[in-house]
Amino acid sequence: MNIPKTIIWERDSLQLLDQRRLPGAVHYLQISNLEQAIDAIRTLAVRGAPAIGIAAAYALVVAMSREEHTTAVSFQDRLAALAERLRCARPTAVNLAWAINRVQARAAADPCLGAIRDEAEAIHAEDRRICRAIGAHGKRLITPGCTVLTHCNAGALAVSELGTATAPLYLSHADGVPFRVFADETRPLLQGARLTAWELAEAGVDVTLICDNMAATFMARNEIDLVLVGTDRVTANGDVVNKIGTLNLAVLCHHYGVPFYVACPSSTFDPDTACGKDVPIEERDPAEVLGTAAARVPARNPAFDVTPADLVTAIITEHGIARPPLADALADLMSKPGLPFN
Ligand code: MRU
């Protein structure tokens, strides 16, 4: 695949692909301190739940390696102070807190730079295997001749490689299965138009761009066989929090009898949050919505929505496919030890 890597980690140097500039320019940001990492996450230079987690883990390593070494404050306390600042960068994707917690847990057992570096590298390496496993489980849903609608970008750019929602697509494409993808534009920041349509086309997948408000029309015409999206958090009851507009698709799928699938790694499962209404939904700058609007009117900009579990056909994870009742199926799948494809 010709898609540039989202995150480059070489000899303790962290570079993030600046996704704000895609597809026009392939440009990397050098991350040399915590503030730069927080800014990159907040402004969506790096985005997508798993990529945010990986970037955060490496950012802690970079920031700790540049910290003043003083005997007065312990390694863990210095790490905790940085972690608290980083944790607030974006509130909705649980992978951010998950990755930070993993780095902190490692430091609790072994408080040194080498240990947290190993942990960040492990998170990154696991992500690659997890995406491959999601693809292997999910590709059986991609039948010859089908048309898949996806929303936002849960692609290679949102992870280390292959993507979550796109992993079954890339693996099916590699197997020679003929299928077609519709990519929603994904207002207001156009992750679908700028990122998903771009990366699928770069990989040679048959992709067609549509505006968000066209999905109903194509479903009514029986032109969409399934919807497949990623997620930023799945709560204990199976509610799915994802890019604003995902709920619209799930409601449409219910009306038109189209299966609604979600793909995610286990790091996106949040068993400690009972249901979607308990998840903090990021509300971004209204300027992103106003864009070229002529009038200076108020605008609202929630970045994510909650799809209730009962609208979800199944959730594809690295451990297998969870089907309703999702709460039980997810608890069962997530309790499986180890990783597939080690
Ligand atoms: O605001 P973004 O671009 O970070 O939102 C990304 C999404 O909503 C993705 O669908 C989700 O993070 C899954 S990425 C594998």
mmCIF file of C-alpha atoms and ligand atoms in Angstrom:
data_model
loop_
_atom_site.group_PDB
_atom_site.id
_atom_site.type_symbol
_atom_site.label_atom_id
_atom_site.label_comp_id
_atom_site.label_asym_id
_atom_site.label_seq_id
_atom_site.Cartn_x
_atom_site.Cartn_y
_atom_site.Cartn_z
ATOM 1 C CA MET A 1 0.000 0.000 0.000
ATOM 2 C CA ASN A 2 1.240 3.488 -0.881
ATOM 3 C CA ILE A 3 -0.143 5.123 2.238
ATOM 4 C CA PRO A 4 2.371 7.082 4.327
ATOM 5 C CA LYS A 5 2.842 5.875 7.894
ATOM 6 C CA THR A 6 0.818 7.764 10.514
ATOM 7 C CA ILE A 7 3.491 7.481 13.201
ATOM 8 C CA ILE A 8 7.233 7.117 12.739
ATOM 9 C CA TRP A 9 9.359 6.172 15.734
ATOM 10 C CA GLU A 10 13.075 5.902 15.051
ATOM 11 C CA ARG A 11 15.882 6.101 17.585
ATOM 12 C CA ASP A 12 13.663 7.838 20.165
ATOM 13 C CA SER A 13 12.452 10.410 17.656
ATOM 14 C CA LEU A 14 8.685 10.808 17.167
ATOM 15 C CA GLN A 15 7.243 12.040 13.896
ATOM 16 C CA LEU A 16 3.525 12.358 13.212
ATOM 17 C CA LEU A 17 2.015 12.582 9.757
ATOM 18 C CA ASP A 18 0.188 15.936 9.695
ATOM 19 C CA GLN A 19 -3.279 14.749 8.651
ATOM 20 C CA ARG A 20 -4.613 18.320 8.520
ATOM 21 C CA ARG A 21 -2.618 18.751 5.318
ATOM 22 C CA LEU A 22 -3.759 15.571 3.596
ATOM 23 C CA PRO A 23 -4.261 14.777 0.825
ATOM 24 C CA GLY A 24 -2.493 17.888 -0.519
ATOM 25 C CA ALA A 25 0.837 17.401 1.244
ATOM 26 C CA VAL A 26 2.612 14.571 3.013
ATOM 27 C CA HIS A 27 4.319 16.406 5.845
ATOM 28 C CA TYR A 28 5.612 15.103 9.187
ATOM 29 C CA LEU A 29 5.630 17.008 12.483
ATOM 30 C CA GLN A 30 8.618 16.418 14.742
ATOM 31 C CA ILE A 31 7.342 16.006 18.309
ATOM 32 C CA SER A 32 9.972 17.137 20.798
ATOM 33 C CA ASN A 33 7.899 17.927 23.870
ATOM 34 C CA LEU A 34 4.535 17.304 25.498
ATOM 35 C CA GLU A 35 2.956 20.588 24.388
ATOM 36 C CA GLN A 36 3.617 19.745 20.740
ATOM 37 C CA ALA A 37 1.996 16.332 21.226
ATOM 38 C CA ILE A 38 -1.076 17.834 22.930
ATOM 39 C CA ASP A 39 -1.412 20.387 20.147
ATOM 40 C CA ALA A 40 -1.098 17.678 17.455
ATOM 41 C CA ILE A 41 -3.856 15.626 19.111
ATOM 42 C CA ARG A 42 -6.184 18.609 19.761
ATOM 43 C CA THR A 43 -5.888 19.981 16.250
ATOM 44 C CA LEU A 44 -6.253 16.526 14.621
ATOM 45 C CA ALA A 45 -2.783 16.470 13.102
ATOM 46 C CA VAL A 46 -2.894 12.949 14.539
ATOM 47 C CA ARG A 47 -6.388 11.525 14.880
ATOM 48 C CA GLY A 48 -8.336 8.291 15.016
ATOM 49 C CA ALA A 49 -8.647 6.516 18.362
ATOM 50 C CA PRO A 50 -5.803 3.949 18.110
ATOM 51 C CA ALA A 51 -3.351 6.438 16.535
ATOM 52 C CA ILE A 52 -4.020 8.947 19.312
ATOM 53 C CA GLY A 53 -3.183 6.236 21.872
ATOM 54 C CA ILE A 54 0.068 5.201 20.171
ATOM 55 C CA ALA A 55 1.148 8.832 19.705
ATOM 56 C CA ALA A 56 0.400 9.592 23.363
ATOM 57 C CA ALA A 57 2.473 6.643 24.591
ATOM 58 C CA TYR A 58 5.477 7.769 22.540
ATOM 59 C CA ALA A 59 4.917 11.405 23.552
ATOM 60 C CA LEU A 60 5.339 10.420 27.199
ATOM 61 C CA VAL A 61 8.658 8.752 26.367
ATOM 62 C CA VAL A 62 9.852 11.834 24.485
ATOM 63 C CA ALA A 63 8.734 14.206 27.249
ATOM 64 C CA MET A 64 10.274 12.078 30.021
ATOM 65 C CA SER A 65 13.573 11.832 28.177
ATOM 66 C CA ARG A 66 13.784 15.629 28.073
ATOM 67 C CA GLU A 67 12.659 16.212 31.676
ATOM 68 C CA GLU A 68 15.109 17.680 34.172
ATOM 69 C CA HIS A 69 16.455 14.829 36.291
ATOM 70 C CA THR A 70 16.057 15.697 39.924
ATOM 71 C CA THR A 71 16.186 13.372 42.885
ATOM 72 C CA ALA A 72 13.467 15.383 44.660
ATOM 73 C CA VAL A 73 10.654 14.107 42.412
ATOM 74 C CA SER A 74 10.308 10.428 41.560
ATOM 75 C CA PHE A 75 10.151 9.081 37.993
ATOM 76 C CA GLN A 76 6.532 8.049 38.541
ATOM 77 C CA ASP A 77 5.471 11.446 39.906
ATOM 78 C CA ARG A 78 7.067 13.260 36.977
ATOM 79 C CA LEU A 79 5.356 10.860 34.573
ATOM 80 C CA ALA A 80 2.012 11.309 36.369
ATOM 81 C CA ALA A 81 2.190 15.096 35.972
ATOM 82 C CA LEU A 82 2.794 14.785 32.222
ATOM 83 C CA ALA A 83 0.138 12.080 31.891
ATOM 84 C CA GLU A 84 -2.538 14.255 33.485
ATOM 85 C CA ARG A 85 -1.910 17.052 30.998
ATOM 86 C CA LEU A 86 -1.900 14.679 28.016
ATOM 87 C CA ARG A 87 -5.055 12.859 29.149
ATOM 88 C CA CYS A 88 -7.109 16.047 28.644
ATOM 89 C CA ALA A 89 -6.057 16.577 25.010
ATOM 90 C CA ARG A 90 -9.255 14.953 23.657
ATOM 91 C CA PRO A 91 -12.003 13.487 25.849
ATOM 92 C CA THR A 92 -13.949 10.942 23.789
ATOM 93 C CA ALA A 93 -11.588 8.267 22.433
ATOM 94 C CA VAL A 94 -10.848 5.946 25.339
ATOM 95 C CA ASN A 95 -7.630 4.741 23.658
ATOM 96 C CA LEU A 96 -5.874 7.910 24.834
ATOM 97 C CA ALA A 97 -6.416 7.144 28.534
ATOM 98 C CA TRP A 98 -5.886 3.418 27.882
ATOM 99 C CA ALA A 99 -2.413 3.966 26.390
ATOM 100 C CA ILE A 100 -1.414 6.476 29.076
ATOM 101 C CA ASN A 101 -2.553 4.047 31.783
ATOM 102 C CA ARG A 102 -0.484 1.258 30.225
ATOM 103 C CA VAL A 103 2.646 3.410 30.222
ATOM 104 C CA GLN A 104 2.028 4.450 33.826
ATOM 105 C CA ALA A 105 1.405 0.852 34.930
ATOM 106 C CA ARG A 106 4.695 -0.186 33.350
ATOM 107 C CA ALA A 107 6.488 2.643 35.132
ATOM 108 C CA ALA A 108 4.928 1.557 38.431
ATOM 109 C CA ALA A 109 6.525 -1.873 37.982
ATOM 110 C CA ASP A 110 9.792 -0.604 36.521
ATOM 111 C CA PRO A 111 10.328 3.150 36.897
ATOM 112 C CA CYS A 112 12.804 3.923 34.124
ATOM 113 C CA LEU A 113 12.872 5.363 30.612
ATOM 114 C CA GLY A 114 13.778 2.035 28.993
ATOM 115 C CA ALA A 115 10.672 0.368 30.428
ATOM 116 C CA ILE A 116 8.220 3.007 29.224
ATOM 117 C CA ARG A 117 9.921 3.040 25.820
ATOM 118 C CA ASP A 118 9.404 -0.742 25.615
ATOM 119 C CA GLU A 119 5.761 -0.307 26.567
ATOM 120 C CA ALA A 120 5.116 2.355 23.920
ATOM 121 C CA GLU A 121 6.817 0.202 21.281
ATOM 122 C CA ALA A 122 4.729 -2.795 22.390
ATOM 123 C CA ILE A 123 1.498 -0.779 22.039
ATOM 124 C CA HIS A 124 2.548 0.208 18.524
ATOM 125 C CA ALA A 125 3.529 -3.334 17.490
ATOM 126 C CA GLU A 126 0.348 -4.839 18.970
ATOM 127 C CA ASP A 127 -1.765 -2.380 16.999
ATOM 128 C CA ARG A 128 -0.394 -3.782 13.738
ATOM 129 C CA ARG A 129 -1.271 -7.349 14.712
ATOM 130 C CA ILE A 130 -4.685 -6.308 16.029
ATOM 131 C CA CYS A 131 -5.633 -4.566 12.778
ATOM 132 C CA ARG A 132 -4.609 -7.663 10.830
ATOM 133 C CA ALA A 133 -6.767 -9.832 13.101
ATOM 134 C CA ILE A 134 -9.756 -7.482 12.746
ATOM 135 C CA GLY A 135 -9.309 -7.712 8.994
ATOM 136 C CA ALA A 136 -9.131 -11.505 9.064
ATOM 137 C CA HIS A 137 -12.341 -11.777 11.112
ATOM 138 C CA GLY A 138 -14.173 -9.052 9.206
ATOM 139 C CA LYS A 139 -13.365 -10.011 5.646
ATOM 140 C CA ARG A 140 -16.003 -12.747 5.625
ATOM 141 C CA LEU A 141 -18.590 -9.918 5.661
ATOM 142 C CA ILE A 142 -17.261 -8.554 2.363
ATOM 143 C CA THR A 143 -19.027 -10.724 -0.192
ATOM 144 C CA PRO A 144 -18.278 -10.513 -3.938
ATOM 145 C CA GLY A 145 -20.116 -7.633 -5.585
ATOM 146 C CA CYS A 146 -21.181 -5.918 -2.362
ATOM 147 C CA THR A 147 -21.167 -2.170 -1.682
ATOM 148 C CA VAL A 148 -19.926 -0.976 1.716
ATOM 149 C CA LEU A 149 -20.611 2.482 3.134
ATOM 150 C CA THR A 150 -18.110 3.874 5.634
ATOM 151 C CA HIS A 151 -18.007 7.114 7.605
ATOM 152 C CA CYS A 152 -15.126 9.298 8.809
ATOM 153 C CA ASN A 153 -11.724 7.597 8.668
ATOM 154 C CA ALA A 154 -11.135 4.338 10.502
ATOM 155 C CA GLY A 155 -8.429 3.561 7.991
ATOM 156 C CA ALA A 156 -4.684 3.046 7.910
ATOM 157 C CA LEU A 157 -4.271 6.723 8.788
ATOM 158 C CA ALA A 158 -6.155 6.227 12.062
ATOM 159 C CA VAL A 159 -3.913 3.394 13.280
ATOM 160 C CA SER A 160 -0.455 1.966 12.600
ATOM 161 C CA GLU A 161 -1.469 0.263 9.339
ATOM 162 C CA LEU A 162 -4.507 -1.355 7.593
ATOM 163 C CA GLY A 163 -7.088 0.430 9.777
ATOM 164 C CA THR A 164 -9.972 -1.055 11.732
ATOM 165 C CA ALA A 165 -13.074 -0.603 9.540
ATOM 166 C CA THR A 166 -10.871 -0.662 6.449
ATOM 167 C CA ALA A 167 -8.854 -3.764 7.433
ATOM 168 C CA PRO A 168 -11.507 -6.193 6.074
ATOM 169 C CA LEU A 169 -11.610 -4.062 2.913
ATOM 170 C CA TYR A 170 -7.847 -4.091 2.355
ATOM 171 C CA LEU A 171 -7.569 -7.826 3.003
ATOM 172 C CA SER A 172 -10.554 -8.606 0.737
ATOM 173 C CA HIS A 173 -9.028 -6.428 -1.965
ATOM 174 C CA ALA A 174 -5.728 -8.305 -1.608
ATOM 175 C CA ASP A 175 -7.682 -11.572 -1.974
ATOM 176 C CA GLY A 176 -9.109 -10.322 -5.271
ATOM 177 C CA VAL A 177 -12.711 -10.030 -4.016
ATOM 178 C CA PRO A 178 -14.615 -7.498 -6.146
ATOM 179 C CA PHE A 179 -16.534 -4.928 -4.045
ATOM 180 C CA ARG A 180 -17.206 -1.211 -3.938
ATOM 181 C CA VAL A 181 -16.937 1.359 -1.153
ATOM 182 C CA PHE A 182 -18.939 4.540 -0.658
ATOM 183 C CA ALA A 183 -17.110 7.023 1.584
ATOM 184 C CA ASP A 184 -19.142 9.681 3.391
ATOM 185 C CA GLU A 185 -17.549 13.124 3.197
ATOM 186 C CA THR A 186 -17.873 13.525 6.991
ATOM 187 C CA ARG A 187 -18.608 17.155 7.710
ATOM 188 C CA PRO A 188 -17.237 19.351 9.139
ATOM 189 C CA LEU A 189 -13.589 18.230 8.930
ATOM 190 C CA LEU A 190 -14.008 15.955 5.915
ATOM 191 C CA GLN A 191 -12.073 12.936 7.180
ATOM 192 C CA GLY A 192 -14.016 10.799 4.692
ATOM 193 C CA ALA A 193 -13.284 12.970 1.679
ATOM 194 C CA ARG A 194 -9.702 13.928 2.547
ATOM 195 C CA LEU A 195 -8.505 10.723 4.196
ATOM 196 C CA THR A 196 -10.669 7.639 3.563
ATOM 197 C CA ALA A 197 -11.390 8.258 -0.106
ATOM 198 C CA TRP A 198 -7.730 9.128 -0.592
ATOM 199 C CA GLU A 199 -6.186 6.128 1.155
ATOM 200 C CA LEU A 200 -8.604 3.601 -0.404
ATOM 201 C CA ALA A 201 -7.975 5.037 -3.867
ATOM 202 C CA GLU A 202 -4.192 4.963 -3.257
ATOM 203 C CA ALA A 203 -4.545 1.262 -2.435
ATOM 204 C CA GLY A 204 -6.520 0.607 -5.618
ATOM 205 C CA VAL A 205 -9.868 -0.020 -3.876
ATOM 206 C CA ASP A 206 -12.975 0.987 -5.872
ATOM 207 C CA VAL A 207 -14.194 3.981 -3.836
ATOM 208 C CA THR A 208 -16.896 6.572 -4.542
ATOM 209 C CA LEU A 209 -17.283 9.758 -2.513
ATOM 210 C CA ILE A 210 -20.753 10.854 -1.372
ATOM 211 C CA CYS A 211 -22.006 13.761 0.754
ATOM 212 C CA ASP A 212 -23.212 12.752 4.227
ATOM 213 C CA ASN A 213 -26.809 13.596 3.325
ATOM 214 C CA MET A 214 -26.882 11.146 0.373
ATOM 215 C CA ALA A 215 -26.758 7.915 2.384
ATOM 216 C CA ALA A 216 -30.549 7.611 2.698
ATOM 217 C CA THR A 217 -31.016 7.941 -1.028
ATOM 218 C CA PHE A 218 -28.515 5.179 -1.816
ATOM 219 C CA MET A 219 -30.024 2.899 0.843
ATOM 220 C CA ALA A 220 -33.529 3.547 -0.506
ATOM 221 C CA ARG A 221 -32.241 2.508 -3.937
ATOM 222 C CA ASN A 222 -30.785 -0.721 -2.458
ATOM 223 C CA GLU A 223 -27.310 0.393 -3.468
ATOM 224 C CA ILE A 224 -25.707 -0.215 -0.057
ATOM 225 C CA ASP A 225 -25.321 -3.727 1.328
ATOM 226 C CA LEU A 226 -23.658 -2.936 4.634
ATOM 227 C CA VAL A 227 -22.288 -0.071 6.694
ATOM 228 C CA LEU A 228 -18.884 -0.553 8.345
ATOM 229 C CA VAL A 229 -17.436 2.085 10.679
ATOM 230 C CA GLY A 230 -14.814 2.417 13.406
ATOM 231 C CA THR A 231 -15.398 3.731 16.917
ATOM 232 C CA ASP A 232 -13.788 5.848 19.617
ATOM 233 C CA ARG A 233 -15.378 3.998 22.507
ATOM 234 C CA VAL A 234 -17.684 1.040 23.046
ATOM 235 C CA THR A 235 -19.308 1.055 26.473
ATOM 236 C CA ALA A 236 -20.116 -1.982 28.639
ATOM 237 C CA ASN A 237 -23.652 -2.300 27.218
ATOM 238 C CA GLY A 238 -22.411 -2.178 23.593
ATOM 239 C CA ASP A 239 -23.255 1.458 22.810
ATOM 240 C CA VAL A 240 -20.935 2.777 20.094
ATOM 241 C CA VAL A 241 -19.456 6.269 20.234
ATOM 242 C CA ASN A 242 -18.102 7.403 16.880
ATOM 243 C CA LYS A 243 -17.785 10.390 14.559
ATOM 244 C CA ILE A 244 -20.842 12.624 14.391
ATOM 245 C CA GLY A 245 -23.173 11.283 11.720
ATOM 246 C CA THR A 246 -22.646 7.625 12.597
ATOM 247 C CA LEU A 247 -25.964 7.554 14.477
ATOM 248 C CA ASN A 248 -27.739 8.870 11.363
ATOM 249 C CA LEU A 249 -26.383 5.876 9.428
ATOM 250 C CA ALA A 250 -27.385 3.381 12.112
ATOM 251 C CA VAL A 251 -30.953 4.736 12.150
ATOM 252 C CA LEU A 252 -31.089 4.552 8.349
ATOM 253 C CA CYS A 253 -29.756 0.981 8.413
ATOM 254 C CA HIS A 254 -32.497 0.019 10.856
ATOM 255 C CA HIS A 255 -35.140 1.539 8.594
ATOM 256 C CA TYR A 256 -33.858 -0.025 5.388
ATOM 257 C CA GLY A 257 -32.741 -3.380 6.835
ATOM 258 C CA VAL A 258 -29.052 -2.819 6.078
ATOM 259 C CA PRO A 259 -26.539 -4.435 8.500
ATOM 260 C CA PHE A 260 -24.598 -1.934 10.616
ATOM 261 C CA TYR A 261 -21.127 -3.195 11.585
ATOM 262 C CA VAL A 262 -18.482 -1.632 13.808
ATOM 263 C CA ALA A 263 -14.792 -2.592 13.903
ATOM 264 C CA CYS A 264 -12.484 -1.872 16.834
ATOM 265 C CA PRO A 265 -9.568 -3.142 18.877
ATOM 266 C CA SER A 266 -10.154 -4.236 22.488
ATOM 267 C CA SER A 267 -8.414 -1.021 23.620
ATOM 268 C CA THR A 268 -11.541 0.852 22.443
ATOM 269 C CA PHE A 269 -13.798 -1.199 24.725
ATOM 270 C CA ASP A 270 -14.537 0.655 27.967
ATOM 271 C CA PRO A 271 -16.094 -1.824 30.413
ATOM 272 C CA ASP A 272 -15.969 0.776 33.203
ATOM 273 C CA THR A 273 -18.484 3.048 31.478
ATOM 274 C CA ALA A 274 -21.983 1.633 31.614
ATOM 275 C CA CYS A 275 -23.496 3.255 28.531
ATOM 276 C CA GLY A 276 -23.027 5.895 25.862
ATOM 277 C CA LYS A 277 -24.707 8.730 27.721
ATOM 278 C CA ASP A 278 -21.875 8.564 30.297
ATOM 279 C CA VAL A 279 -19.201 9.262 27.660
ATOM 280 C CA PRO A 280 -17.873 12.833 27.375
ATOM 281 C CA ILE A 281 -18.621 14.067 23.866
ATOM 282 C CA GLU A 282 -16.063 16.527 22.534
ATOM 283 C CA GLU A 283 -17.653 19.807 21.446
ATOM 284 C CA ARG A 284 -15.300 21.543 19.014
ATOM 285 C CA ASP A 285 -14.958 25.120 17.789
ATOM 286 C CA PRO A 286 -18.129 26.251 15.929
ATOM 287 C CA ALA A 287 -15.835 27.860 13.371
ATOM 288 C CA GLU A 288 -15.255 24.367 11.925
ATOM 289 C CA VAL A 289 -18.969 24.183 11.081
ATOM 290 C CA LEU A 290 -19.405 27.764 9.968
ATOM 291 C CA GLY A 291 -16.721 27.476 7.312
ATOM 292 C CA THR A 292 -17.873 29.632 4.471
ATOM 293 C CA ALA A 293 -21.328 30.419 5.936
ATOM 294 C CA ALA A 294 -22.198 33.954 4.907
ATOM 295 C CA ALA A 295 -23.946 34.914 8.119
ATOM 296 C CA ARG A 296 -22.216 35.042 11.482
ATOM 297 C CA VAL A 297 -24.767 32.875 13.243
ATOM 298 C CA PRO A 298 -24.177 30.544 16.174
ATOM 299 C CA ALA A 299 -23.172 26.993 15.306
ATOM 300 C CA ARG A 300 -22.888 23.765 17.306
ATOM 301 C CA ASN A 301 -20.143 21.221 16.764
ATOM 302 C CA PRO A 302 -20.346 17.953 18.738
ATOM 303 C CA ALA A 303 -17.594 15.801 17.230
ATOM 304 C CA PHE A 304 -19.094 12.397 18.113
ATOM 305 C CA ASP A 305 -22.460 10.723 18.629
ATOM 306 C CA VAL A 306 -23.740 7.619 20.406
ATOM 307 C CA THR A 307 -25.300 4.738 18.495
ATOM 308 C CA PRO A 308 -27.372 2.620 20.877
ATOM 309 C CA ALA A 309 -26.345 -1.031 21.079
ATOM 310 C CA ASP A 310 -29.686 -2.211 19.730
ATOM 311 C CA LEU A 311 -28.918 -0.615 16.349
ATOM 312 C CA VAL A 312 -25.592 -2.471 16.013
ATOM 313 C CA THR A 313 -25.578 -5.709 14.026
ATOM 314 C CA ALA A 314 -22.137 -6.816 15.257
ATOM 315 C CA ILE A 315 -18.758 -5.538 16.466
ATOM 316 C CA ILE A 316 -15.626 -6.930 14.824
ATOM 317 C CA THR A 317 -12.685 -7.185 17.232
ATOM 318 C CA GLU A 318 -9.273 -8.827 17.075
ATOM 319 C CA HIS A 319 -10.710 -11.710 19.104
ATOM 320 C CA GLY A 320 -13.711 -12.360 16.879
ATOM 321 C CA ILE A 321 -17.121 -10.925 16.023
ATOM 322 C CA ALA A 322 -19.431 -9.929 18.887
ATOM 323 C CA ARG A 323 -23.142 -10.273 18.089
ATOM 324 C CA PRO A 324 -26.150 -9.320 20.249
ATOM 325 C CA PRO A 325 -26.596 -9.434 23.131
ATOM 326 C CA LEU A 326 -23.495 -7.255 22.806
ATOM 327 C CA ALA A 327 -22.817 -6.706 26.521
ATOM 328 C CA ASP A 328 -22.356 -10.444 27.097
ATOM 329 C CA ALA A 329 -20.597 -11.096 23.791
ATOM 330 C CA LEU A 330 -18.100 -8.256 24.339
ATOM 331 C CA ALA A 331 -17.368 -9.253 27.933
ATOM 332 C CA ASP A 332 -16.743 -12.792 26.726
ATOM 333 C CA LEU A 333 -14.504 -11.816 23.778
ATOM 334 C CA MET A 334 -12.509 -9.247 25.729
ATOM 335 C CA SER A 335 -11.696 -11.730 28.474
ATOM 336 C CA LYS A 336 -9.756 -13.864 25.982
ATOM 337 C CA PRO A 337 -6.091 -13.946 26.926
ATOM 338 C CA GLY A 338 -3.271 -12.793 24.665
ATOM 339 C CA LEU A 339 -3.279 -11.544 21.144
ATOM 340 C CA PRO A 340 -3.999 -13.397 17.957
ATOM 341 C CA PHE A 341 -1.172 -13.663 15.394
ATOM 342 C CA ASN A 342 1.678 -13.170 17.874
HETATM 343 O O1 MRU B 1 -12.148 13.190 15.129
HETATM 344 P P1 MRU B 1 -11.425 11.997 14.588
HETATM 345 O O2 MRU B 1 -11.010 12.143 13.171
HETATM 346 O O3 MRU B 1 -10.299 11.562 15.502
HETATM 347 O O4 MRU B 1 -12.527 10.829 14.643
HETATM 348 C C1 MRU B 1 -12.137 9.534 14.261
HETATM 349 C C2 MRU B 1 -13.256 8.561 14.282
HETATM 350 O O5 MRU B 1 -14.374 8.875 14.620
HETATM 351 C C3 MRU B 1 -12.905 7.142 13.944
HETATM 352 O O6 MRU B 1 -14.008 6.490 13.370
HETATM 353 C C4 MRU B 1 -12.495 6.380 15.214
HETATM 354 O O7 MRU B 1 -11.545 7.095 15.937
HETATM 355 C C5 MRU B 1 -11.973 5.029 14.896
HETATM 356 S S1 MRU B 1 -10.373 5.071 14.135
HETATM 357 C C6 MRU B 1 -9.859 3.472 13.890
#
